[in-house]
């Protein structure tokens, strides 16, 4: 299983699409490693080289995260930058499934819970994930709090199996 | 029990339910292109699982960048070619016979009512126009599809859209789907199937139905879906004629792939298009839709007519009706990309290619090309493109570029004027 948690990168916008996460021009790469420097490159007003970007291990964002293209390059570019968890108010179906299929975590939380997480956006926020008990804990200069989350049994099994290929090959 | 069409397809293809609500389906058609498949192939090889579940159910095309534009895209093509040969996959479409996947595969008769279809491409929802469940998926799902012929989905919810009214002059399927996306928003159909019904859809050609279903994903939808009928039979007839006594028998047989009266919809939306104007997007999201009269006059640098949304013969015909005998503005670069070789050939035979060229358009080979900003018409920063494609995301057709989505009719007259223009002010010329 992958390891989850660490410094948080807050992306305070809804409908962040996969073209913004990894532009189509990099889809000619045939290795995941080559994607690494291009994470979130087309996201407007976003500083790719800021330390909080480079040190981030968790992304927190708003509604409909990862909409658009089916490209699994989107989870991969996060994976290559050691970001294995995305927490959002909602996801597009394909992006969400791609995350779990790669053994990564896409956690949906209600709008008010997401807003609470954003209140910790003081540059020091860290999130730990208790995968067994389905909770996350955020801590920052503003204090610390624990929030429960729900993922489907199937998605949990995919994370435990390290992804869908091994799960499916063993079963079908 | 009354079921939606999607529920019927799920029921008939259910292989396993490993957890409540998770449906693992048998897949009838696994489609592959050169952008998302090579990494799946490489991973299967690395895992020592370089196998395919059924070479005849796998359909492969090189379409996104073709001919190859550099070493990397050439490598992607090579990985696909080598793999196709290794596994005896017969349905492979390489340069000279290739075209945009979601136009080419239906044209080949690969999609039938009641099918399950997956592809590592979000616009796979297009194939729902045939009464199929067709979903875009990522590379890992594709890998498992190739290896095992299965894919997992959540229980389907269906949103039904009834389109009624009189189709106004200058309004086409593209305008209707833009209007629907505006209503649903970019996330309104997440985890849902969008079922297109109503008298307007009933009268639509298969091409127009594909345009509707193509953009289901822009509202977050898993698949678009239309009810198969006589129009579907007519389109598929060359491929199914040996199996039915006549078209009537085929139409009757297709009835089993329709939603039952009284089935359960998550939501029903009625749209009357009688007073609708042609629609155009602004901004970077496909639900930011305006009436053409509100954005008319916006200057553009490039006009692109093509893609899996609007690169079919019907689309080229519509554009040509406005372009015939006229020339485009000297300030605009016009690019048209017929979506398949058959479309190209038919358009040529009908004099449509000539009309485009006489008007000053560049005619490219069938490819995705400019649609995703990889080749054949990438925008410079600050440039504006009027486009018949399906995505206006920031950077989609080139970093720093702006894309306005519209019908082939609006695109054609926009090319003539060099600024976004209302096609209703133009007379359509008869094609010969
Ligand atoms: S034409 Fe555009 S949207 Fe359609 S498959 Fe090609 S790149 Fe994707």
CSV table of N, CA and C in Angstrom, one decimal, chain A residues 2-113:
chain,number,residue,atom,x,y,z
A,2,UNK,N,0.4,2.3,-0.7
A,2,UNK,CA,1.1,3.6,-0.7
A,2,UNK,C,1.1,4.2,0.7
A,3,UNK,N,1.9,5.2,0.9
A,3,UNK,CA,1.8,6.0,2.1
A,3,UNK,C,1.1,7.3,1.9
A,4,UNK,N,0.3,7.7,2.8
A,4,UNK,CA,-0.6,8.8,2.7
A,4,UNK,C,-0.4,9.9,3.7
A,5,UNK,N,-0.4,11.1,3.3
A,5,UNK,CA,-0.3,12.2,4.3
A,5,UNK,C,0.9,13.1,4.2
A,6,UNK,N,0.9,14.2,4.8
A,6,UNK,CA,2.0,15.2,4.8
A,6,UNK,C,1.5,16.6,4.6
A,7,UNK,N,2.4,17.4,4.1
A,7,UNK,CA,2.1,18.9,3.9
A,7,UNK,C,1.0,19.0,2.9
A,8,UNK,N,0.1,20.1,3.1
A,8,UNK,CA,-1.0,20.3,2.2
A,8,UNK,C,-0.9,21.4,1.2
A,9,UNK,N,-1.3,21.1,0.0
A,9,UNK,CA,-1.4,22.1,-1.0
A,9,UNK,C,-2.9,22.4,-1.2
A,10,UNK,N,-3.2,23.7,-0.9
A,10,UNK,CA,-4.6,24.1,-1.1
A,10,UNK,C,-4.9,24.7,-2.5
A,11,UNK,N,-5.8,24.2,-3.2
A,11,UNK,CA,-6.2,24.7,-4.5
A,11,UNK,C,-7.6,25.2,-4.4
A,12,UNK,N,-7.7,26.5,-4.2
A,12,UNK,CA,-9.0,27.1,-3.9
A,12,UNK,C,-9.9,27.4,-5.1
A,13,UNK,N,-10.3,26.4,-5.8
A,13,UNK,CA,-11.1,26.6,-7.0
A,13,UNK,C,-11.9,25.4,-7.3
A,14,UNK,N,-13.1,25.5,-7.9
A,14,UNK,CA,-13.8,24.3,-8.4
A,14,UNK,C,-13.4,24.0,-9.8
A,15,UNK,N,-13.8,22.8,-10.3
A,15,UNK,CA,-13.7,22.4,-11.7
A,15,UNK,C,-12.3,22.5,-12.2
A,16,UNK,N,-11.3,22.1,-11.4
A,16,UNK,CA,-9.9,22.1,-11.9
A,16,UNK,C,-9.9,20.8,-12.8
A,17,UNK,N,-9.5,21.1,-14.1
A,17,UNK,CA,-9.6,20.0,-15.1
A,17,UNK,C,-8.3,19.3,-15.3
A,18,UNK,N,-8.3,18.2,-16.0
A,18,UNK,CA,-7.1,17.4,-16.2
A,18,UNK,C,-6.1,18.1,-17.1
A,19,UNK,N,-6.6,18.9,-18.0
A,19,UNK,CA,-5.7,19.7,-18.9
A,19,UNK,C,-4.9,20.6,-18.0
A,20,UNK,N,-5.5,21.2,-17.0
A,20,UNK,CA,-4.7,22.1,-16.1
A,20,UNK,C,-3.7,21.3,-15.2
A,21,UNK,N,-4.1,20.0,-14.9
A,21,UNK,CA,-3.3,19.2,-14.0
A,21,UNK,C,-2.0,18.7,-14.8
A,22,UNK,N,-2.3,18.3,-16.1
A,22,UNK,CA,-1.2,17.9,-17.0
A,22,UNK,C,-1.6,18.2,-18.4
A,23,UNK,N,-1.0,19.2,-19.1
A,23,UNK,CA,-1.5,19.6,-20.4
A,23,UNK,C,-1.3,18.5,-21.4
A,24,UNK,N,-2.1,18.5,-22.5
A,24,UNK,CA,-2.1,17.4,-23.5
A,24,UNK,C,-0.8,17.3,-24.2
A,25,UNK,N,0.0,18.4,-24.3
A,25,UNK,CA,1.3,18.3,-25.0
A,25,UNK,C,2.3,17.3,-24.4
A,26,UNK,N,2.0,17.0,-23.1
A,26,UNK,CA,3.0,16.1,-22.4
A,26,UNK,C,2.4,14.6,-22.5
A,27,UNK,N,1.3,14.4,-23.2
A,27,UNK,CA,0.8,13.1,-23.3
A,27,UNK,C,1.6,12.2,-24.3
A,28,UNK,N,2.5,12.8,-24.9
A,28,UNK,CA,3.4,12.0,-25.8
A,28,UNK,C,4.5,11.3,-25.0
A,29,UNK,N,4.6,11.6,-23.8
A,29,UNK,CA,5.6,10.9,-22.9
A,29,UNK,C,5.1,9.5,-22.7
A,30,UNK,N,6.0,8.5,-22.7
A,30,UNK,CA,5.6,7.2,-22.5
A,30,UNK,C,6.2,6.6,-21.1
A,31,UNK,N,6.7,7.5,-20.3
A,31,UNK,CA,7.1,7.2,-19.0
A,31,UNK,C,6.5,8.2,-18.0
A,32,UNK,N,6.1,7.6,-16.8
A,32,UNK,CA,5.5,8.5,-15.8
A,32,UNK,C,6.5,9.5,-15.3
A,33,UNK,N,7.7,9.2,-15.2
A,33,UNK,CA,8.7,10.0,-14.6
A,33,UNK,C,8.9,11.3,-15.4
A,34,UNK,N,8.7,11.3,-16.7
A,34,UNK,CA,8.9,12.4,-17.5
A,34,UNK,C,7.8,13.5,-17.3
A,35,UNK,N,6.7,13.1,-16.6
A,35,UNK,CA,5.6,14.1,-16.4
A,35,UNK,C,5.9,15.0,-15.2
A,36,UNK,N,6.8,14.5,-14.3
A,36,UNK,CA,7.0,15.1,-13.0
A,36,UNK,C,7.1,16.7,-13.0
A,37,UNK,N,7.9,17.3,-13.9
A,37,UNK,CA,8.1,18.8,-13.7
A,37,UNK,C,6.9,19.6,-14.2
A,38,UNK,N,5.9,18.9,-14.8
A,38,UNK,CA,4.8,19.7,-15.4
A,38,UNK,C,3.5,19.7,-14.6
A,39,UNK,N,3.5,19.3,-13.4
A,39,UNK,CA,2.3,19.2,-12.6
A,39,UNK,C,1.6,20.6,-12.5
A,40,UNK,N,0.4,20.6,-12.8
A,40,UNK,CA,-0.5,21.8,-12.6
A,40,UNK,C,0.0,23.0,-13.4
A,41,UNK,N,0.7,22.7,-14.5
A,41,UNK,CA,1.4,23.8,-15.2
A,41,UNK,C,0.5,24.8,-15.8
A,42,UNK,N,-0.7,24.4,-16.3
A,42,UNK,CA,-1.6,25.3,-16.9
A,42,UNK,C,-2.7,25.9,-15.9
A,43,UNK,N,-2.4,25.7,-14.7
A,43,UNK,CA,-3.4,26.3,-13.7
A,43,UNK,C,-3.0,27.8,-13.5
A,44,UNK,N,-3.9,28.6,-13.8
A,44,UNK,CA,-3.7,30.1,-13.8
A,44,UNK,C,-3.2,30.5,-12.4
A,45,UNK,N,-2.3,31.5,-12.4
A,45,UNK,CA,-1.8,32.1,-11.2
A,45,UNK,C,-1.3,31.1,-10.1
A,46,UNK,N,-0.7,30.1,-10.6
A,46,UNK,CA,-0.2,29.1,-9.7
A,46,UNK,C,1.3,29.0,-9.8
A,47,UNK,N,2.0,29.0,-8.7
A,47,UNK,CA,3.4,29.0,-8.7
A,47,UNK,C,3.9,27.6,-8.5
A,48,UNK,N,4.4,27.0,-9.6
A,48,UNK,CA,4.9,25.7,-9.6
A,48,UNK,C,6.1,25.4,-8.8
A,49,UNK,N,6.9,26.5,-8.6
A,49,UNK,CA,8.2,26.3,-7.9
A,49,UNK,C,8.2,26.7,-6.5
A,50,UNK,N,7.0,27.2,-6.0
A,50,UNK,CA,6.9,27.6,-4.6
A,50,UNK,C,7.2,26.4,-3.7
A,51,UNK,N,7.8,26.6,-2.6
A,51,UNK,CA,8.2,25.5,-1.7
A,51,UNK,C,6.9,24.7,-1.3
A,52,UNK,N,5.8,25.4,-1.0
A,52,UNK,CA,4.6,24.6,-0.5
A,52,UNK,C,4.1,23.7,-1.6
A,53,UNK,N,4.4,24.0,-2.9
A,53,UNK,CA,4.1,23.1,-4.0
A,53,UNK,C,5.0,21.9,-4.0
A,54,UNK,N,6.3,22.1,-3.9
A,54,UNK,CA,7.2,21.0,-4.0
A,54,UNK,C,7.2,20.1,-2.8
A,55,UNK,N,6.8,20.7,-1.6
A,55,UNK,CA,6.8,19.8,-0.4
A,55,UNK,C,5.5,19.2,-0.2
A,56,UNK,N,4.5,19.5,-1.0
A,56,UNK,CA,3.1,19.0,-0.7
A,56,UNK,C,3.0,17.5,-0.9
A,57,UNK,N,2.2,16.9,0.0
A,57,UNK,CA,2.0,15.4,-0.2
A,57,UNK,C,0.5,15.2,-0.3
A,58,UNK,N,-0.3,16.2,0.0
A,58,UNK,CA,-1.8,16.1,0.0
A,58,UNK,C,-2.4,17.3,-0.8
A,59,UNK,N,-3.4,17.1,-1.6
A,59,UNK,CA,-4.0,18.3,-2.2
A,59,UNK,C,-5.4,18.4,-1.6
A,60,UNK,N,-5.8,19.6,-1.3
A,60,UNK,CA,-7.2,19.9,-0.8
A,60,UNK,C,-7.8,20.9,-1.8
A,61,UNK,N,-9.0,20.5,-2.4
A,61,UNK,CA,-9.6,21.4,-3.4
A,61,UNK,C,-11.1,21.4,-3.2
A,62,UNK,N,-11.8,22.1,-4.2
A,62,UNK,CA,-13.2,22.3,-4.1
A,62,UNK,C,-14.0,21.2,-4.9
A,63,UNK,N,-15.1,21.6,-5.6
A,63,UNK,CA,-15.9,20.7,-6.3
A,63,UNK,C,-15.4,20.3,-7.7
A,64,UNK,N,-15.8,19.1,-8.1
A,64,UNK,CA,-15.6,18.6,-9.5
A,64,UNK,C,-14.1,18.6,-9.9
A,65,UNK,N,-13.3,18.1,-8.9
A,65,UNK,CA,-11.9,18.1,-9.2
A,65,UNK,C,-11.6,17.0,-10.3
A,66,UNK,N,-10.7,17.4,-11.2
A,66,UNK,CA,-10.2,16.4,-12.2
A,66,UNK,C,-11.2,16.1,-13.3
A,67,UNK,N,-12.0,17.1,-13.6
A,67,UNK,CA,-13.0,17.0,-14.7
A,67,UNK,C,-12.2,17.0,-16.1
A,68,UNK,N,-12.9,16.6,-17.1
A,68,UNK,CA,-12.4,16.6,-18.4
A,68,UNK,C,-11.9,15.3,-18.9
A,69,UNK,N,-10.6,15.3,-19.4
A,69,UNK,CA,-10.0,14.2,-20.1
A,69,UNK,C,-9.9,13.0,-19.2
A,70,UNK,N,-9.8,11.8,-19.8
A,70,UNK,CA,-9.7,10.5,-19.1
A,70,UNK,C,-8.2,10.3,-18.7
A,71,UNK,N,-7.3,11.1,-19.1
A,71,UNK,CA,-5.9,10.8,-18.9
A,71,UNK,C,-5.5,10.5,-17.5
A,72,UNK,N,-4.9,9.3,-17.3
A,72,UNK,CA,-4.4,8.8,-16.0
A,72,UNK,C,-3.1,9.6,-15.7
A,73,UNK,N,-2.6,10.3,-16.7
A,73,UNK,CA,-1.4,11.1,-16.5
A,73,UNK,C,-1.7,12.1,-15.3
A,74,UNK,N,-2.9,12.4,-15.1
A,74,UNK,CA,-3.3,13.4,-14.0
A,74,UNK,C,-2.9,12.8,-12.6
A,75,UNK,N,-3.5,11.6,-12.2
A,75,UNK,CA,-3.0,11.0,-11.0
A,75,UNK,C,-1.5,10.7,-11.0
A,76,UNK,N,-1.0,10.2,-12.2
A,76,UNK,CA,0.5,9.9,-12.3
A,76,UNK,C,1.4,11.1,-12.0
A,77,UNK,N,1.0,12.3,-12.5
A,77,UNK,CA,1.9,13.4,-12.2
A,77,UNK,C,1.9,13.8,-10.7
A,78,UNK,N,0.7,13.5,-10.1
A,78,UNK,CA,0.7,13.7,-8.6
A,78,UNK,C,1.6,12.6,-7.9
A,79,UNK,N,1.4,11.4,-8.4
A,79,UNK,CA,2.2,10.3,-7.8
A,79,UNK,C,3.7,10.5,-7.9
A,80,UNK,N,4.1,11.0,-9.1
A,80,UNK,CA,5.5,11.3,-9.3
A,80,UNK,C,6.0,12.4,-8.4
A,81,UNK,N,5.1,13.3,-8.0
A,81,UNK,CA,5.5,14.4,-7.1
A,81,UNK,C,5.1,14.0,-5.6
A,82,UNK,N,4.9,12.7,-5.4
A,82,UNK,CA,4.7,12.1,-4.1
A,82,UNK,C,3.4,12.6,-3.4
A,83,UNK,N,2.4,13.0,-4.2
A,83,UNK,CA,1.1,13.4,-3.7
A,83,UNK,C,0.2,12.2,-4.0
A,84,UNK,N,-0.2,11.5,-2.9
A,84,UNK,CA,-1.0,10.3,-3.1
A,84,UNK,C,-2.4,10.4,-2.6
A,85,UNK,N,-2.7,11.6,-2.1
A,85,UNK,CA,-4.1,11.9,-1.6
A,85,UNK,C,-4.6,13.2,-2.2
A,86,UNK,N,-5.8,13.2,-2.7
A,86,UNK,CA,-6.5,14.4,-3.1
A,86,UNK,C,-7.9,14.4,-2.3
A,87,UNK,N,-8.1,15.5,-1.6
A,87,UNK,CA,-9.4,15.6,-0.9
A,87,UNK,C,-10.2,16.8,-1.5
A,88,UNK,N,-11.4,16.5,-1.9
A,88,UNK,CA,-12.2,17.5,-2.6
A,88,UNK,C,-13.7,17.4,-2.2
A,89,UNK,N,-14.4,18.4,-2.6
A,89,UNK,CA,-15.9,18.3,-2.3
A,89,UNK,C,-16.5,17.3,-3.2
A,90,UNK,N,-16.0,17.2,-4.5
A,90,UNK,CA,-16.4,16.1,-5.4
A,90,UNK,C,-15.4,15.9,-6.5
A,91,UNK,N,-15.5,14.8,-7.2
A,91,UNK,CA,-14.5,14.5,-8.2
A,91,UNK,C,-15.3,14.2,-9.5
A,92,UNK,N,-14.6,14.3,-10.6
A,92,UNK,CA,-15.2,13.7,-11.8
A,92,UNK,C,-15.0,12.2,-11.7
A,93,UNK,N,-15.9,11.4,-12.3
A,93,UNK,CA,-15.9,10.0,-12.2
A,93,UNK,C,-14.6,9.4,-12.6
A,94,UNK,N,-14.1,9.8,-13.8
A,94,UNK,CA,-12.9,9.1,-14.4
A,94,UNK,C,-11.7,9.4,-13.5
A,95,UNK,N,-11.5,10.6,-13.1
A,95,UNK,CA,-10.3,11.0,-12.3
A,95,UNK,C,-10.4,10.2,-11.0
A,96,UNK,N,-11.5,10.2,-10.3
A,96,UNK,CA,-11.7,9.5,-9.1
A,96,UNK,C,-11.3,8.0,-9.2
A,97,UNK,N,-11.9,7.4,-10.3
A,97,UNK,CA,-11.6,5.9,-10.5
A,97,UNK,C,-10.1,5.7,-10.8
A,98,UNK,N,-9.5,6.6,-11.6
A,98,UNK,CA,-8.1,6.5,-11.9
A,98,UNK,C,-7.2,6.5,-10.6
A,99,UNK,N,-7.6,7.4,-9.7
A,99,UNK,CA,-6.8,7.5,-8.4
A,99,UNK,C,-6.9,6.1,-7.7
A,100,UNK,N,-8.1,5.6,-7.5
A,100,UNK,CA,-8.2,4.3,-6.8
A,100,UNK,C,-7.5,3.2,-7.6
A,101,UNK,N,-7.7,3.2,-8.9
A,101,UNK,CA,-7.1,2.2,-9.8
A,101,UNK,C,-5.5,2.2,-9.6
A,102,UNK,N,-5.0,3.3,-9.2
A,102,UNK,CA,-3.5,3.4,-9.0
A,102,UNK,C,-3.2,3.2,-7.6
A,103,UNK,N,-4.2,2.8,-6.7
A,103,UNK,CA,-3.9,2.6,-5.3
A,103,UNK,C,-3.8,3.9,-4.6
A,104,UNK,N,-4.3,5.0,-5.1
A,104,UNK,CA,-4.2,6.3,-4.5
A,104,UNK,C,-5.6,6.7,-3.9
A,105,UNK,N,-5.6,7.7,-3.1
A,105,UNK,CA,-6.8,8.1,-2.4
A,105,UNK,C,-7.5,9.3,-2.9
A,106,UNK,N,-8.8,9.2,-3.3
A,106,UNK,CA,-9.6,10.4,-3.6
A,106,UNK,C,-10.7,10.5,-2.6
A,107,UNK,N,-10.6,11.4,-1.7
A,107,UNK,CA,-11.5,11.5,-0.6
A,107,UNK,C,-12.5,12.7,-0.8
A,108,UNK,N,-13.8,12.3,-0.8
A,108,UNK,CA,-14.9,13.3,-1.0
A,108,UNK,C,-15.4,13.7,0.4
A,109,UNK,N,-15.5,15.0,0.6
A,109,UNK,CA,-16.0,15.5,1.9
A,109,UNK,C,-17.1,16.6,1.6
A,110,UNK,N,-18.1,16.7,2.5
A,110,UNK,CA,-19.1,17.7,2.3
A,110,UNK,C,-18.5,19.1,2.3
A,111,UNK,N,-19.3,20.1,1.7
A,111,UNK,CA,-18.8,21.4,1.5
A,111,UNK,C,-18.3,22.1,2.7
A,112,UNK,N,-19.0,21.9,3.8
A,112,UNK,CA,-18.6,22.6,5.1
A,112,UNK,C,-17.4,22.0,5.7
A,113,UNK,N,-17.2,20.7,5.5
A,113,UNK,CA,-15.9,20.1,6.0
A,113,UNK,C,-14.7,20.6,5.2
